[in-house]
Each structure stands twice: as structure tokens, then as C-alpha cells.
Amino acid sequence: MDWISKFIDSYPVFLKGMLLTFQLTVVAILIGIVIGLFFAFLKISGVKILEWIADLYIFLVRGTPLVVQIFVFYYGLTAFNMSQFWAVVLGLAFHNGAYIAEIFRGAIQSIDKGQMEAGRSLGMTTGLTYRRIILPQALRRAMPPLGNQFIIAIKDSSLAAFIGMYELFNVATTYGSNSFDYMSYLLIVAVYYLILVFIFTMLVRFVEKRMSLSD
Amino acid sequence: MSSSVMVKVEKLNKSFGDLHVLKDIDITVKESDVVCLIGASGSGKSTILRCLNFLEIKDSGNIIIGGEKVEPGTHDINDIRARVGMVFQHFHLFPHMTVIENIVEAPMHVKKVPKEQAYQQAKELLKKVGLSDKENVYPGKLSGGQKQRVAIARALAMKPEVMLFDEPTSALDPELVGEVLTTMKELADEGMTMVVVTHEMGFAKEVADWVVYMHGGRIVEAGPPEEVFNNPKEQRTKEFLDSVL
Ligand SMILES: Nc1ncnc2c1ncn2[C@@H]1O[C@H](COP(=O)(O)OP(=O)(O)OP(=O)(O)O)[C@@H](O)[C@H]1O
Ligand SMILES: [Mg+2]
């Protein structure tokens, strides 16, 4: 009962934290999608040097902890007067971009080669065929892993707490240390994360359904 | 009947790495003629069609289309492709588009045909291939034979000067082969110039003006169907025909 009253008392602050978590993640993923598409195209360009650049980027992202990446954006770019929000967003986007690049590359390469040949045989340029034929199909295929990546990003955004942003996790630890009752607030924040992830899972499922209607 | 040459292939050679797939191929296709390419698997039939459509780039030799010698370096290959229709064994329809969207796609985005005109033309083509009722259906809902007829309509929508068919009925259930062959026959009767890779010897006998038998990357024998089928000069051709007839 005590836990429930803590939950009720703290909800305005947690909701604010949840909103911030949501904003961080959505903006980061949107930028990550742009980055991901760009590097996916480098990877399938067939130009060795461009492929190496994409490989290097993916290697750097995979080989270093996300928290380090976020700190680099925050402290490393002080010259640009980077706000906390944008440091976290860019850190998350930089990080997720690598995974999204691999998702897009896989999705594009999973489209039957015949689709490109059919487009080309009709006089379409490679670029036009990508835009009109390959990418629309690849995006559909990328939806499930992309949704998955988004869920990972929601949880990863908790690292923003380490540079002092009051997103969900920081709200929880602050309440925890002020009340000497970490456990209650960690369980509370877990509930908020579960709600966020649940809502988003439903959203992805809805979008997937809408897309598959036309197949 | 005019007998101007629509497609001419001279001394065409093509290798994939060490594999010499086409060896000194010569083929002449006159306007409104149907040329059938026959031969065993791996003899290079598809590669010839793919070279004609520049999906593969020849190593040497000449490809002349509509009197124009085409070189990948100097010609806009997309232009050439728009003049040469291609129908694939596995259809390759665009699964995210309805039947009619499949057909208007290239006219609208390559030739910039106005939407209404493109749709009007697509409807006429669908009528011609007997699929007027499938206009707004997605390809996934069609039978193989219907898919192939849509693919033919899609290629025709670009008003090609010549149509290439690569085993258009090989992926079909036997009972669906007829409808596609009928569509192709009608097309031939209307005077379309066609190059057809096929295992349907009945179709080749009935529709072809010229039959080319290939083996190991070479043309072994070529002639009118009556000659090639009834009176083959080469032992190889006889053996092949015995094995498939
Ligand atoms: N892209 C490629 N890379 C390497 N080898 C290829 C390629 N395309 C075709 N080949 C080879 O070239 C030869 C001729 O192939 P092609 O597809 O033209 O034969 P085909 O006569 O059409 O046979 P099928 O009746 O099986 O379709 C084969 O040995 C094939 O393995
Ligand atoms: Mg073939």
C-alpha cells in the first residue's frame, strides 16, 4: 500500500520524465534513421572506400559503450555549446544509426534482384528504381527490427541520467536517494518503462498491419 | 510486308570470369518476326536476351537495335531499355503496387506520360491480356498465368519496338501455360517483333519465323521451324530435339 501511495504521489514528476525519455528517443531514432539510410547506401554502393567508411563507423559504434559515446558528445562538443538534450540525442542517434544502417542494408539486400532488373528493363534509372521499387519494399521489411531498435533505444536513453537529465531513470534515483527507499522507486520506474514499451509495441504492430494490407 | 531489320547481333561474345558463355553469336531479327531460342540449360540463351537489354554488358561484337548500333558508353542505356520490353521467367511484378500501378509505373515516371493517359492505356492493355477485372488487385493475389500476363502488359506499356521473353511459361503450372502462350500468339499476330527463349516446342513450331538452336554458347543451327524441327542438319540438334519432344 505504501508503494502505491508513493506511485501516486510521484506521478506528476515521473510523467514529465517519461515525456522527456520519449522525446529523446523519438528525435534520436528519427536522426538515426537518416544516418542509417546514408550508411546503408555506403555499404551497398560497391565503392570500396565508401564501404570502408561505413565499416569504420559501425566498428566504432559497436566497439565502444554507449555511455562513452554520449559523454563524448556532451563534453567533447562543449565548443558548440551543446545542450544536454542534444548531446544525448546525438549520442543516441550516432549509436542507433549504426544498427539501423545494418537493418536497412539487410532489408534492401533481401529484396529479390529481379525487382531491380524489372525496373531497369523498363528504362528506369537505378536511382528511380531504388526510390520507387526497392526502398518501399525494404522499409516494410525493416519495420519489425526497426521497432525492436526503438525499444532498445527507449531503455538506452536512461544513460542520459549520467549527464544530469531528468528523464525517467534520473527521476527514480533522485526520489530513491531522497527517501532512502531506492527499491520502491526502481519498481515504479520499471512500470513506466513497461508502459512506454508496451504502447510503442502496439504502435509498431499497428503500422505493420497497415503496411501488410497492401501485400 | 516490309522486312527491315529490327535487331541484329553480330559476333557477340560474353564471358563471366573464365567462363566463355557466348561465342560469336550472330542473329538477325526482322521487323514483326518471332525468333525462338532453344537449347539445353546453361547454353547461354538467357545471356543473349540479357545482353540485348543491357542487363549484361557484352565483351565484344555489335548489337544493333532499330538500325542503331548501341554502345553502352555512347548511348543512354535507359533509353534503349525503354524501347526493348522484357518478360522474365519469374514475372518480377512489383508486389507493393496494384496491377494497374505496376503497368503505369514506367510510362508515368520514365516517359512522363500524364496520369490519365497512362491509366487509360493501362486499362486497354489489361483488356487485351484479359485481366480487366484485376485492375486494383495486388500481384500476390494472382495466379502465375495472370501474373505473367500482367508482366507482358507492363512491358507493352512502354510501347517497345521489340519484346524479349525469357522462358515466360517455365515457372507456371501446366494448366496455366496455355493462357500465356495465347497472349503471346496474339501479340505475334499483331506484328510485334519478339525474341523468345522457350522450352515450348509446340509454340516455337507454330509461331516462330526463325528458330535458333544453341549449345555450349554457340549457335549450332538456325532456320525456319519446319527445317529445324523436321529436318535438322546437325546431329546435336537431332539429339536435343529427341530429348525434348
Ligand atoms: N551472372 C553470372 N555470373 C556467372 N556465370 C553466369 C552468370 N549468368 C549466367 N552464367 C553462366 O553462363 C552460362 C549460361 O547461362 P544462361 O543463363 O545464359 O543459360 P540458359 O541457356 O538461359 O540456361 P537455362 O535454360 O538454365 O535458363 C551458365 O553456365 C551460367 O552458369
Ligand atoms: Mg535461362
Coordinates of C-alpha atoms and ligand atoms in Angstrom, one line a residue:
Chain A
M1 CA 0.0 0.0 0.0
D2 CA 2.9 2.2 0.9
W3 CA 4.3 1.6 -2.6
I4 CA 1.1 2.6 -4.3
S5 CA 0.9 5.8 -2.4
K6 CA 4.5 6.6 -3.4
F7 CA 3.5 5.8 -7.0
I8 CA 0.5 8.2 -6.8
D9 CA 2.4 10.9 -5.1
S10 CA 5.3 10.9 -7.5
Y11 CA 3.4 10.5 -10.8
P12 CA 3.5 14.2 -12.0
V13 CA 7.3 14.1 -11.9
F14 CA 7.5 10.7 -13.4
L15 CA 5.2 11.7 -16.2
K16 CA 7.5 14.6 -17.0
G17 CA 10.4 12.2 -17.0
M18 CA 8.6 9.8 -19.3
L19 CA 7.8 12.6 -21.7
L20 CA 11.5 13.6 -21.8
T21 CA 12.5 9.9 -22.3
F22 CA 10.0 9.7 -25.1
Q23 CA 11.3 12.9 -26.8
L24 CA 14.9 11.9 -26.5
T25 CA 14.2 8.5 -28.1
V26 CA 11.9 9.7 -30.9
V27 CA 14.2 12.5 -32.0
A28 CA 17.3 10.2 -31.7
I29 CA 15.7 7.5 -33.8
L30 CA 14.5 9.9 -36.5
I31 CA 18.0 11.2 -36.9
G32 CA 19.3 7.7 -36.6
I33 CA 17.1 6.6 -39.5
V34 CA 18.7 9.3 -41.7
I35 CA 22.2 8.3 -40.6
G36 CA 21.3 4.7 -41.0
L37 CA 19.9 5.1 -44.6
F38 CA 23.0 7.1 -45.5
F39 CA 25.5 4.4 -44.2
A40 CA 23.3 1.6 -45.6
F41 CA 23.8 3.1 -49.1
L42 CA 27.5 3.5 -48.5
K43 CA 27.6 -0.2 -47.6
I44 CA 25.9 -1.3 -50.8
S45 CA 27.5 1.3 -53.0
G46 CA 30.0 -1.2 -54.4
V47 CA 32.7 1.5 -53.9
K48 CA 35.4 0.1 -51.7
I49 CA 36.3 3.3 -49.9
L50 CA 32.7 4.2 -49.1
E51 CA 32.2 0.7 -47.8
W52 CA 35.3 1.1 -45.6
I53 CA 33.9 4.4 -44.2
A54 CA 30.7 2.6 -43.3
D55 CA 32.5 -0.3 -41.7
L56 CA 34.7 2.0 -39.7
Y57 CA 31.6 3.9 -38.4
I58 CA 29.9 0.6 -37.4
F59 CA 33.1 -0.7 -35.8
L60 CA 33.4 2.4 -33.7
V61 CA 29.8 2.3 -32.5
R62 CA 29.8 -1.4 -31.7
G63 CA 33.2 -1.3 -30.1
T64 CA 32.6 1.4 -27.5
P65 CA 30.0 1.7 -24.7
L66 CA 27.0 4.0 -25.4
V67 CA 27.7 5.9 -22.2
V68 CA 31.1 6.9 -23.5
Q69 CA 29.6 8.0 -26.8
I70 CA 27.1 10.2 -25.0
F71 CA 29.8 11.7 -22.8
V72 CA 31.9 12.4 -25.9
F73 CA 29.1 14.3 -27.4
Y74 CA 28.4 16.2 -24.2
Y75 CA 31.9 17.1 -23.1
G76 CA 33.7 16.8 -26.4
L77 CA 31.4 19.3 -28.1
T78 CA 31.3 22.0 -25.4
A79 CA 32.8 24.3 -28.0
F80 CA 29.4 24.1 -29.8
N81 CA 27.6 24.9 -26.6
M82 CA 25.8 21.5 -26.9
S83 CA 22.8 21.4 -24.6
Q84 CA 22.3 18.2 -22.6
F85 CA 19.3 17.3 -24.7
W86 CA 21.1 17.5 -28.0
A87 CA 24.2 15.8 -26.6
V88 CA 22.1 12.8 -25.6
V89 CA 20.0 12.9 -28.8
L90 CA 23.1 13.0 -31.0
G91 CA 24.8 10.3 -28.9
L92 CA 21.8 8.0 -29.2
A93 CA 21.4 8.8 -32.9
F94 CA 25.1 8.2 -33.6
H95 CA 24.8 4.9 -31.8
N96 CA 21.5 3.7 -33.2
G97 CA 22.4 4.9 -36.7
A98 CA 24.9 2.0 -36.9
Y99 CA 22.4 -0.6 -36.0
I100 CA 19.8 1.0 -38.2
A101 CA 22.3 1.0 -41.1
E102 CA 22.6 -2.7 -40.8
I103 CA 18.9 -3.2 -40.6
F104 CA 18.4 -1.2 -43.8
R105 CA 21.2 -2.9 -45.6
G106 CA 19.8 -6.3 -44.7
A107 CA 16.3 -5.2 -45.8
I108 CA 17.5 -3.8 -49.1
Q109 CA 19.6 -6.8 -49.9
S110 CA 16.7 -9.1 -49.0
I111 CA 14.7 -7.7 -51.9
D112 CA 14.9 -10.1 -54.9
K113 CA 17.4 -9.0 -57.5
G114 CA 14.7 -9.4 -60.1
Q115 CA 13.0 -6.3 -58.8
M116 CA 15.9 -4.1 -59.8
E117 CA 16.2 -5.9 -63.2
A118 CA 12.5 -5.4 -63.8
G119 CA 12.8 -1.7 -63.1
R120 CA 15.9 -1.3 -65.2
S121 CA 14.4 -3.3 -68.1
L122 CA 11.5 -0.8 -68.2
G123 CA 14.0 2.1 -68.7
M124 CA 14.0 3.3 -65.0
T125 CA 17.4 4.5 -63.7
T126 CA 19.0 2.8 -60.8
G127 CA 18.1 5.7 -58.5
L128 CA 14.5 5.8 -59.6
T129 CA 14.2 2.0 -59.2
Y130 CA 15.6 2.3 -55.6
R131 CA 13.2 5.1 -54.8
R132 CA 10.0 3.7 -56.4
I133 CA 10.6 -0.1 -56.2
I134 CA 13.3 -1.3 -53.8
L135 CA 13.0 1.1 -50.8
P136 CA 9.3 0.9 -50.3
Q137 CA 9.5 -2.8 -50.1
A138 CA 12.7 -2.7 -47.9
L139 CA 11.1 -0.3 -45.5
R140 CA 8.3 -2.7 -44.9
R141 CA 10.7 -5.4 -44.2
A142 CA 12.7 -3.2 -41.9
M143 CA 9.7 -2.3 -39.7
P144 CA 9.9 -5.2 -37.2
P145 CA 13.7 -4.8 -36.5
L146 CA 13.3 -1.1 -36.5
G147 CA 10.6 -1.3 -33.9
N148 CA 12.9 -3.5 -31.9
Q149 CA 15.7 -1.0 -32.1
F150 CA 13.4 1.7 -31.0
I151 CA 12.5 -0.3 -27.9
I152 CA 16.2 -0.7 -27.1
A153 CA 16.7 3.0 -27.6
I154 CA 13.9 3.8 -25.1
K155 CA 15.8 1.9 -22.4
D156 CA 19.2 3.1 -23.5
S157 CA 18.1 6.7 -23.1
S158 CA 18.3 6.1 -19.3
L159 CA 22.0 6.8 -19.7
A160 CA 21.0 10.5 -20.1
A161 CA 20.8 10.4 -16.3
F162 CA 24.6 10.3 -16.2
I163 CA 24.8 13.8 -17.6
G164 CA 22.1 15.1 -15.4
M165 CA 18.9 15.0 -17.5
Y166 CA 15.7 14.4 -15.6
E167 CA 14.4 11.6 -17.7
L168 CA 12.7 8.6 -16.2
F169 CA 15.7 6.9 -14.6
N170 CA 17.1 10.1 -13.0
V171 CA 13.7 10.9 -11.6
A172 CA 13.7 7.4 -10.0
T173 CA 17.2 7.6 -8.5
T174 CA 16.6 11.1 -7.2
Y175 CA 13.4 10.0 -5.4
G176 CA 15.3 7.0 -4.2
S177 CA 18.1 8.8 -2.6
N178 CA 15.9 11.5 -1.1
S179 CA 13.7 8.9 0.5
F180 CA 16.3 6.2 1.3
D181 CA 13.9 3.8 -0.5
Y182 CA 15.6 3.0 -3.8
M183 CA 13.7 -0.2 -4.3
S184 CA 10.2 1.3 -4.4
Y185 CA 11.2 3.9 -6.9
L186 CA 13.1 1.5 -9.1
L187 CA 10.0 -0.7 -9.3
I188 CA 7.9 2.4 -10.0
V189 CA 10.2 3.4 -12.9
A190 CA 10.2 -0.1 -14.2
V191 CA 6.4 0.2 -14.5
Y192 CA 6.8 3.4 -16.5
Y193 CA 9.3 1.8 -18.9
L194 CA 7.0 -1.1 -19.4
I195 CA 4.1 1.2 -20.2
L196 CA 6.2 3.1 -22.7
V197 CA 7.5 0.0 -24.4
F198 CA 4.0 -1.6 -24.4
I199 CA 2.5 1.5 -26.1
F200 CA 5.2 1.5 -28.6
T201 CA 5.0 -2.2 -29.4
M202 CA 1.3 -1.7 -30.1
L203 CA 2.0 1.2 -32.4
V204 CA 4.6 -0.8 -34.4
R205 CA 2.2 -3.7 -34.7
F206 CA -0.5 -1.3 -36.0
V207 CA 1.8 0.2 -38.6
E208 CA 3.0 -3.2 -39.7
K209 CA -0.6 -4.3 -40.1
R210 CA -1.5 -1.2 -42.1
M211 CA 1.5 -1.8 -44.4
S212 CA 0.9 -5.5 -44.9
L213 CA -2.6 -4.8 -46.0
S214 CA -1.2 -3.8 -49.4
D215 CA 0.8 -7.0 -49.9
Chain B
M1 CA 5.5 -7.0 -95.9
S2 CA 8.4 -4.8 -95.0
S3 CA 11.4 -6.7 -94.0
S4 CA 13.5 -4.1 -92.3
V5 CA 15.8 -5.5 -89.6
M6 CA 14.8 -4.7 -86.1
V7 CA 17.5 -6.4 -84.1
K8 CA 20.9 -7.5 -85.3
V9 CA 23.5 -9.3 -83.2
E10 CA 27.0 -9.6 -84.8
K11 CA 29.8 -11.7 -83.4
L12 CA 28.6 -11.3 -79.8
N13 CA 30.9 -12.6 -77.1
K14 CA 30.4 -12.6 -73.4
S15 CA 32.3 -14.2 -70.6
F16 CA 31.7 -14.4 -66.9
G17 CA 35.2 -14.6 -65.4
D18 CA 36.8 -17.6 -67.1
L19 CA 33.6 -18.9 -68.4
H20 CA 33.1 -18.1 -72.0
V21 CA 29.3 -18.1 -72.2
L22 CA 28.6 -16.6 -75.7
K23 CA 30.8 -17.4 -78.6
D24 CA 30.5 -15.4 -81.8
I25 CA 26.7 -15.1 -81.8
D26 CA 25.0 -13.8 -84.9
I27 CA 21.3 -13.3 -85.0
T28 CA 19.1 -11.2 -87.2
V29 CA 15.5 -10.4 -86.3
K30 CA 13.4 -8.8 -88.9
E31 CA 10.5 -6.5 -88.1
S32 CA 7.4 -8.4 -87.0
D33 CA 9.3 -11.7 -86.8
V34 CA 9.3 -14.1 -83.9
V35 CA 12.6 -15.7 -83.2
C36 CA 12.7 -18.6 -80.8
L37 CA 15.9 -19.6 -79.0
I38 CA 16.0 -23.2 -77.9
G39 CA 18.7 -25.3 -76.3
A40 CA 19.8 -27.0 -73.1
S41 CA 20.1 -25.4 -69.8
G42 CA 23.3 -23.3 -69.5
S43 CA 23.7 -22.9 -73.3
G44 CA 23.6 -19.1 -73.0
K45 CA 20.0 -18.3 -74.1
S46 CA 19.2 -16.0 -71.2
T47 CA 22.5 -14.3 -71.5
I48 CA 21.7 -13.3 -75.1
L49 CA 18.5 -11.7 -74.1
R50 CA 20.1 -10.0 -71.1
C51 CA 22.8 -8.6 -73.5
L52 CA 20.1 -7.3 -75.8
N53 CA 18.6 -5.5 -72.9
F54 CA 22.0 -4.4 -71.5
L55 CA 21.3 -6.1 -68.2
E56 CA 24.6 -7.8 -69.1
I57 CA 27.3 -5.9 -71.0
K58 CA 28.8 -7.7 -73.9
D59 CA 32.6 -8.1 -74.1
S60 CA 32.7 -7.7 -77.9
G61 CA 30.5 -7.7 -81.0
N62 CA 27.8 -5.5 -82.2
I63 CA 24.2 -5.0 -81.1
I64 CA 22.0 -3.1 -83.5
I65 CA 18.5 -2.1 -82.5
G66 CA 16.2 -0.4 -84.9
G67 CA 19.1 0.3 -87.2
E68 CA 21.1 1.9 -84.5
K69 CA 24.4 0.3 -83.3
V70 CA 24.2 0.6 -79.5
E71 CA 27.2 1.0 -77.3
P72 CA 26.9 1.3 -73.5
G73 CA 29.5 4.1 -73.5
T74 CA 27.9 6.3 -76.0
H75 CA 24.1 5.6 -75.7
D76 CA 21.7 6.3 -72.9
I77 CA 21.1 2.7 -72.0
N78 CA 17.9 3.6 -70.2
D79 CA 16.5 4.9 -73.5
I80 CA 17.4 1.7 -75.2
R81 CA 15.8 -0.4 -72.4
A82 CA 12.6 1.6 -72.7
R83 CA 12.5 0.5 -76.4
V84 CA 13.1 -3.2 -75.6
G85 CA 10.5 -4.9 -73.5
M86 CA 11.5 -7.8 -71.3
V87 CA 9.4 -10.6 -69.7
F88 CA 11.1 -12.7 -67.1
Q89 CA 10.5 -16.3 -66.1
H90 CA 9.6 -15.3 -62.6
F91 CA 7.5 -12.3 -63.6
H92 CA 9.1 -9.8 -61.2
L93 CA 6.0 -7.8 -60.7
F94 CA 6.2 -5.0 -58.1
P95 CA 4.4 -6.6 -55.1
H96 CA 3.7 -3.3 -53.3
M97 CA 1.7 -1.9 -56.2
T98 CA -1.6 -2.9 -57.6
V99 CA -1.8 -4.5 -61.1
I100 CA -2.6 -1.2 -62.8
E101 CA 0.0 0.7 -60.8
N102 CA 2.5 -1.9 -62.0
I103 CA 1.6 -1.0 -65.6
V104 CA 1.6 2.8 -65.3
E105 CA 4.8 3.0 -63.2
A106 CA 7.3 3.2 -66.1
P107 CA 5.2 5.3 -68.5
M108 CA 4.5 7.8 -65.8
H109 CA 7.9 8.0 -64.3
V110 CA 10.2 7.4 -67.2
K111 CA 8.2 8.7 -70.2
K112 CA 6.3 11.3 -68.1
V113 CA 3.0 10.3 -69.7
P114 CA 0.2 12.2 -67.9
K115 CA -1.6 10.1 -65.3
E116 CA -4.9 9.9 -67.0
Q117 CA -3.5 8.9 -70.3
A118 CA -1.3 6.3 -68.6
Y119 CA -4.2 4.8 -66.8
Q120 CA -6.3 4.8 -69.9
Q121 CA -3.7 3.0 -71.8
A122 CA -3.1 0.5 -69.0
K123 CA -6.8 -0.3 -69.0
E124 CA -6.7 -1.1 -72.7
L125 CA -3.7 -3.3 -72.2
L126 CA -5.4 -5.2 -69.3
K127 CA -8.4 -5.7 -71.6
K128 CA -6.1 -7.1 -74.2
V129 CA -4.5 -9.6 -71.9
G130 CA -7.9 -10.5 -70.4
L131 CA -7.4 -9.1 -66.9
S132 CA -9.7 -6.1 -66.8
D133 CA -11.3 -7.3 -63.6
K134 CA -7.9 -7.4 -61.8
E135 CA -7.0 -3.8 -62.1
N136 CA -6.9 -3.0 -58.4
V137 CA -5.7 -6.3 -57.2
Y138 CA -2.2 -6.8 -55.7
P139 CA 0.1 -9.3 -57.6
G140 CA 0.2 -11.6 -54.6
K141 CA -3.5 -12.4 -55.2
L142 CA -2.9 -13.5 -58.8
S143 CA -2.2 -16.9 -60.3
G144 CA 1.1 -17.4 -62.1
G145 CA -0.5 -17.2 -65.5
Q146 CA -2.2 -14.0 -64.6
K147 CA 1.0 -12.6 -63.2
Q148 CA 2.8 -13.3 -66.4
R149 CA 0.1 -11.6 -68.5
V150 CA 0.3 -8.5 -66.2
A151 CA 4.1 -8.6 -66.7
I152 CA 3.5 -8.7 -70.5
A153 CA 1.1 -5.7 -70.3
R154 CA 3.6 -3.8 -68.1
A155 CA 6.3 -4.3 -70.7
L156 CA 3.9 -3.3 -73.6
A157 CA 3.0 -0.1 -71.8
M158 CA 6.4 1.3 -72.8
K159 CA 5.4 0.7 -76.4
P160 CA 8.6 -1.3 -77.1
E161 CA 9.9 -1.9 -80.6
V162 CA 10.8 -5.5 -79.7
M163 CA 9.8 -7.8 -76.9
L164 CA 12.2 -10.3 -75.2
F165 CA 10.7 -13.3 -73.4
D166 CA 12.9 -15.5 -71.2
E167 CA 11.1 -18.8 -70.6
P168 CA 7.9 -17.0 -69.8
T169 CA 6.0 -20.2 -69.1
S170 CA 8.6 -22.3 -67.3
A171 CA 7.5 -21.3 -63.8
L172 CA 3.9 -21.9 -64.5
D173 CA 1.7 -24.9 -63.5
P174 CA 1.0 -26.8 -66.7
E175 CA -2.7 -25.8 -66.9
L176 CA -1.7 -22.1 -66.9
V177 CA 0.8 -22.3 -69.7
G178 CA -1.9 -22.0 -72.4
E179 CA -3.3 -18.6 -71.4
V180 CA 0.2 -17.0 -71.6
L181 CA 1.1 -18.6 -74.9
T182 CA -2.3 -17.5 -76.3
T183 CA -1.5 -13.9 -75.3
M184 CA 1.9 -14.2 -76.9
K185 CA 0.5 -15.6 -80.1
E186 CA -2.0 -12.7 -80.3
L187 CA 0.9 -10.3 -79.8
A188 CA 2.8 -12.0 -82.6
D189 CA -0.2 -11.9 -84.9
E190 CA -0.4 -8.1 -84.3
G191 CA 3.1 -7.8 -85.7
M192 CA 5.1 -7.4 -82.6
T193 CA 8.8 -8.3 -83.1
M194 CA 9.7 -10.9 -80.5
V195 CA 12.7 -12.9 -79.3
V196 CA 11.5 -15.9 -77.2
V197 CA 13.6 -18.3 -75.1
T198 CA 11.3 -21.3 -74.7
H199 CA 11.1 -25.0 -74.0
E200 CA 7.6 -25.0 -75.5
M201 CA 8.5 -26.6 -78.8
G202 CA 4.8 -26.6 -79.9
F203 CA 4.8 -22.8 -79.6
A204 CA 8.1 -22.5 -81.5
K205 CA 6.8 -24.7 -84.3
E206 CA 3.6 -22.8 -84.6
V207 CA 4.6 -19.2 -84.0
A208 CA 8.3 -18.8 -84.8
D209 CA 9.5 -17.5 -88.1
W210 CA 13.0 -18.5 -87.2
V211 CA 14.4 -21.0 -84.7
V212 CA 17.9 -20.8 -83.2
Y213 CA 19.3 -23.9 -81.5
M214 CA 22.1 -23.2 -79.1
H215 CA 24.6 -25.4 -77.4
G216 CA 27.6 -24.5 -75.2
G217 CA 27.4 -20.8 -76.0
R218 CA 27.3 -21.3 -79.8
I219 CA 24.6 -21.3 -82.4
V220 CA 24.6 -24.8 -83.7
E221 CA 21.8 -24.5 -86.1
A222 CA 19.3 -21.8 -87.2
G223 CA 16.5 -21.8 -89.7
P224 CA 12.7 -21.8 -90.3
P225 CA 10.9 -24.1 -87.8
E226 CA 9.9 -26.6 -90.5
E227 CA 13.5 -27.2 -91.3
V228 CA 15.0 -27.2 -87.8
F229 CA 12.3 -29.4 -86.3
N230 CA 11.6 -31.7 -89.2
N231 CA 14.9 -31.8 -90.9
P232 CA 17.7 -30.8 -88.6
K233 CA 21.1 -30.8 -90.3
E234 CA 23.2 -31.2 -87.3
Q235 CA 23.4 -34.3 -85.2
R236 CA 23.4 -32.2 -82.0
T237 CA 20.1 -30.6 -82.9
K238 CA 18.6 -34.1 -83.6
E239 CA 19.7 -35.4 -80.2
F240 CA 18.4 -32.3 -78.4
L241 CA 15.0 -32.5 -80.2
D242 CA 14.7 -36.2 -79.5
S243 CA 15.3 -35.5 -75.8
V244 CA 12.6 -32.8 -75.5
L245 CA 9.9 -33.9 -78.0
Ligands
LIG1 N1 26.0 -13.6 -63.7 C1 26.6 -14.7 -64.0 N2 27.8 -15.0 -63.4 C2 28.5 -16.1 -63.7 N3 28.0 -17.0 -64.5 C3 26.8 -16.8 -65.1 C4 26.1 -15.7 -64.9 N4 24.9 -15.7 -65.6 C5 25.0 -16.9 -66.3 N5 26.1 -17.6 -66.0 C6 26.6 -18.8 -66.6 O1 26.5 -18.7 -68.0 C7 26.0 -19.9 -68.6 C8 24.9 -19.6 -69.5 O2 23.8 -19.1 -68.7 P1 22.4 -18.8 -69.3 O3 21.6 -18.4 -68.1 O4 22.5 -17.8 -70.4 O5 21.9 -20.2 -69.8 P2 20.4 -20.6 -70.4 O6 20.6 -21.1 -71.7 O7 19.5 -19.4 -70.2 O8 20.0 -21.7 -69.4 P3 18.6 -22.1 -68.7 O9 17.8 -22.9 -69.7 O10 19.0 -22.9 -67.5 O11 18.0 -20.8 -68.3 C9 25.7 -20.8 -67.5 O12 26.8 -21.7 -67.4 C10 25.6 -20.0 -66.3 O13 26.0 -20.7 -65.1
MG2 MG 17.9 -19.0 -69.0

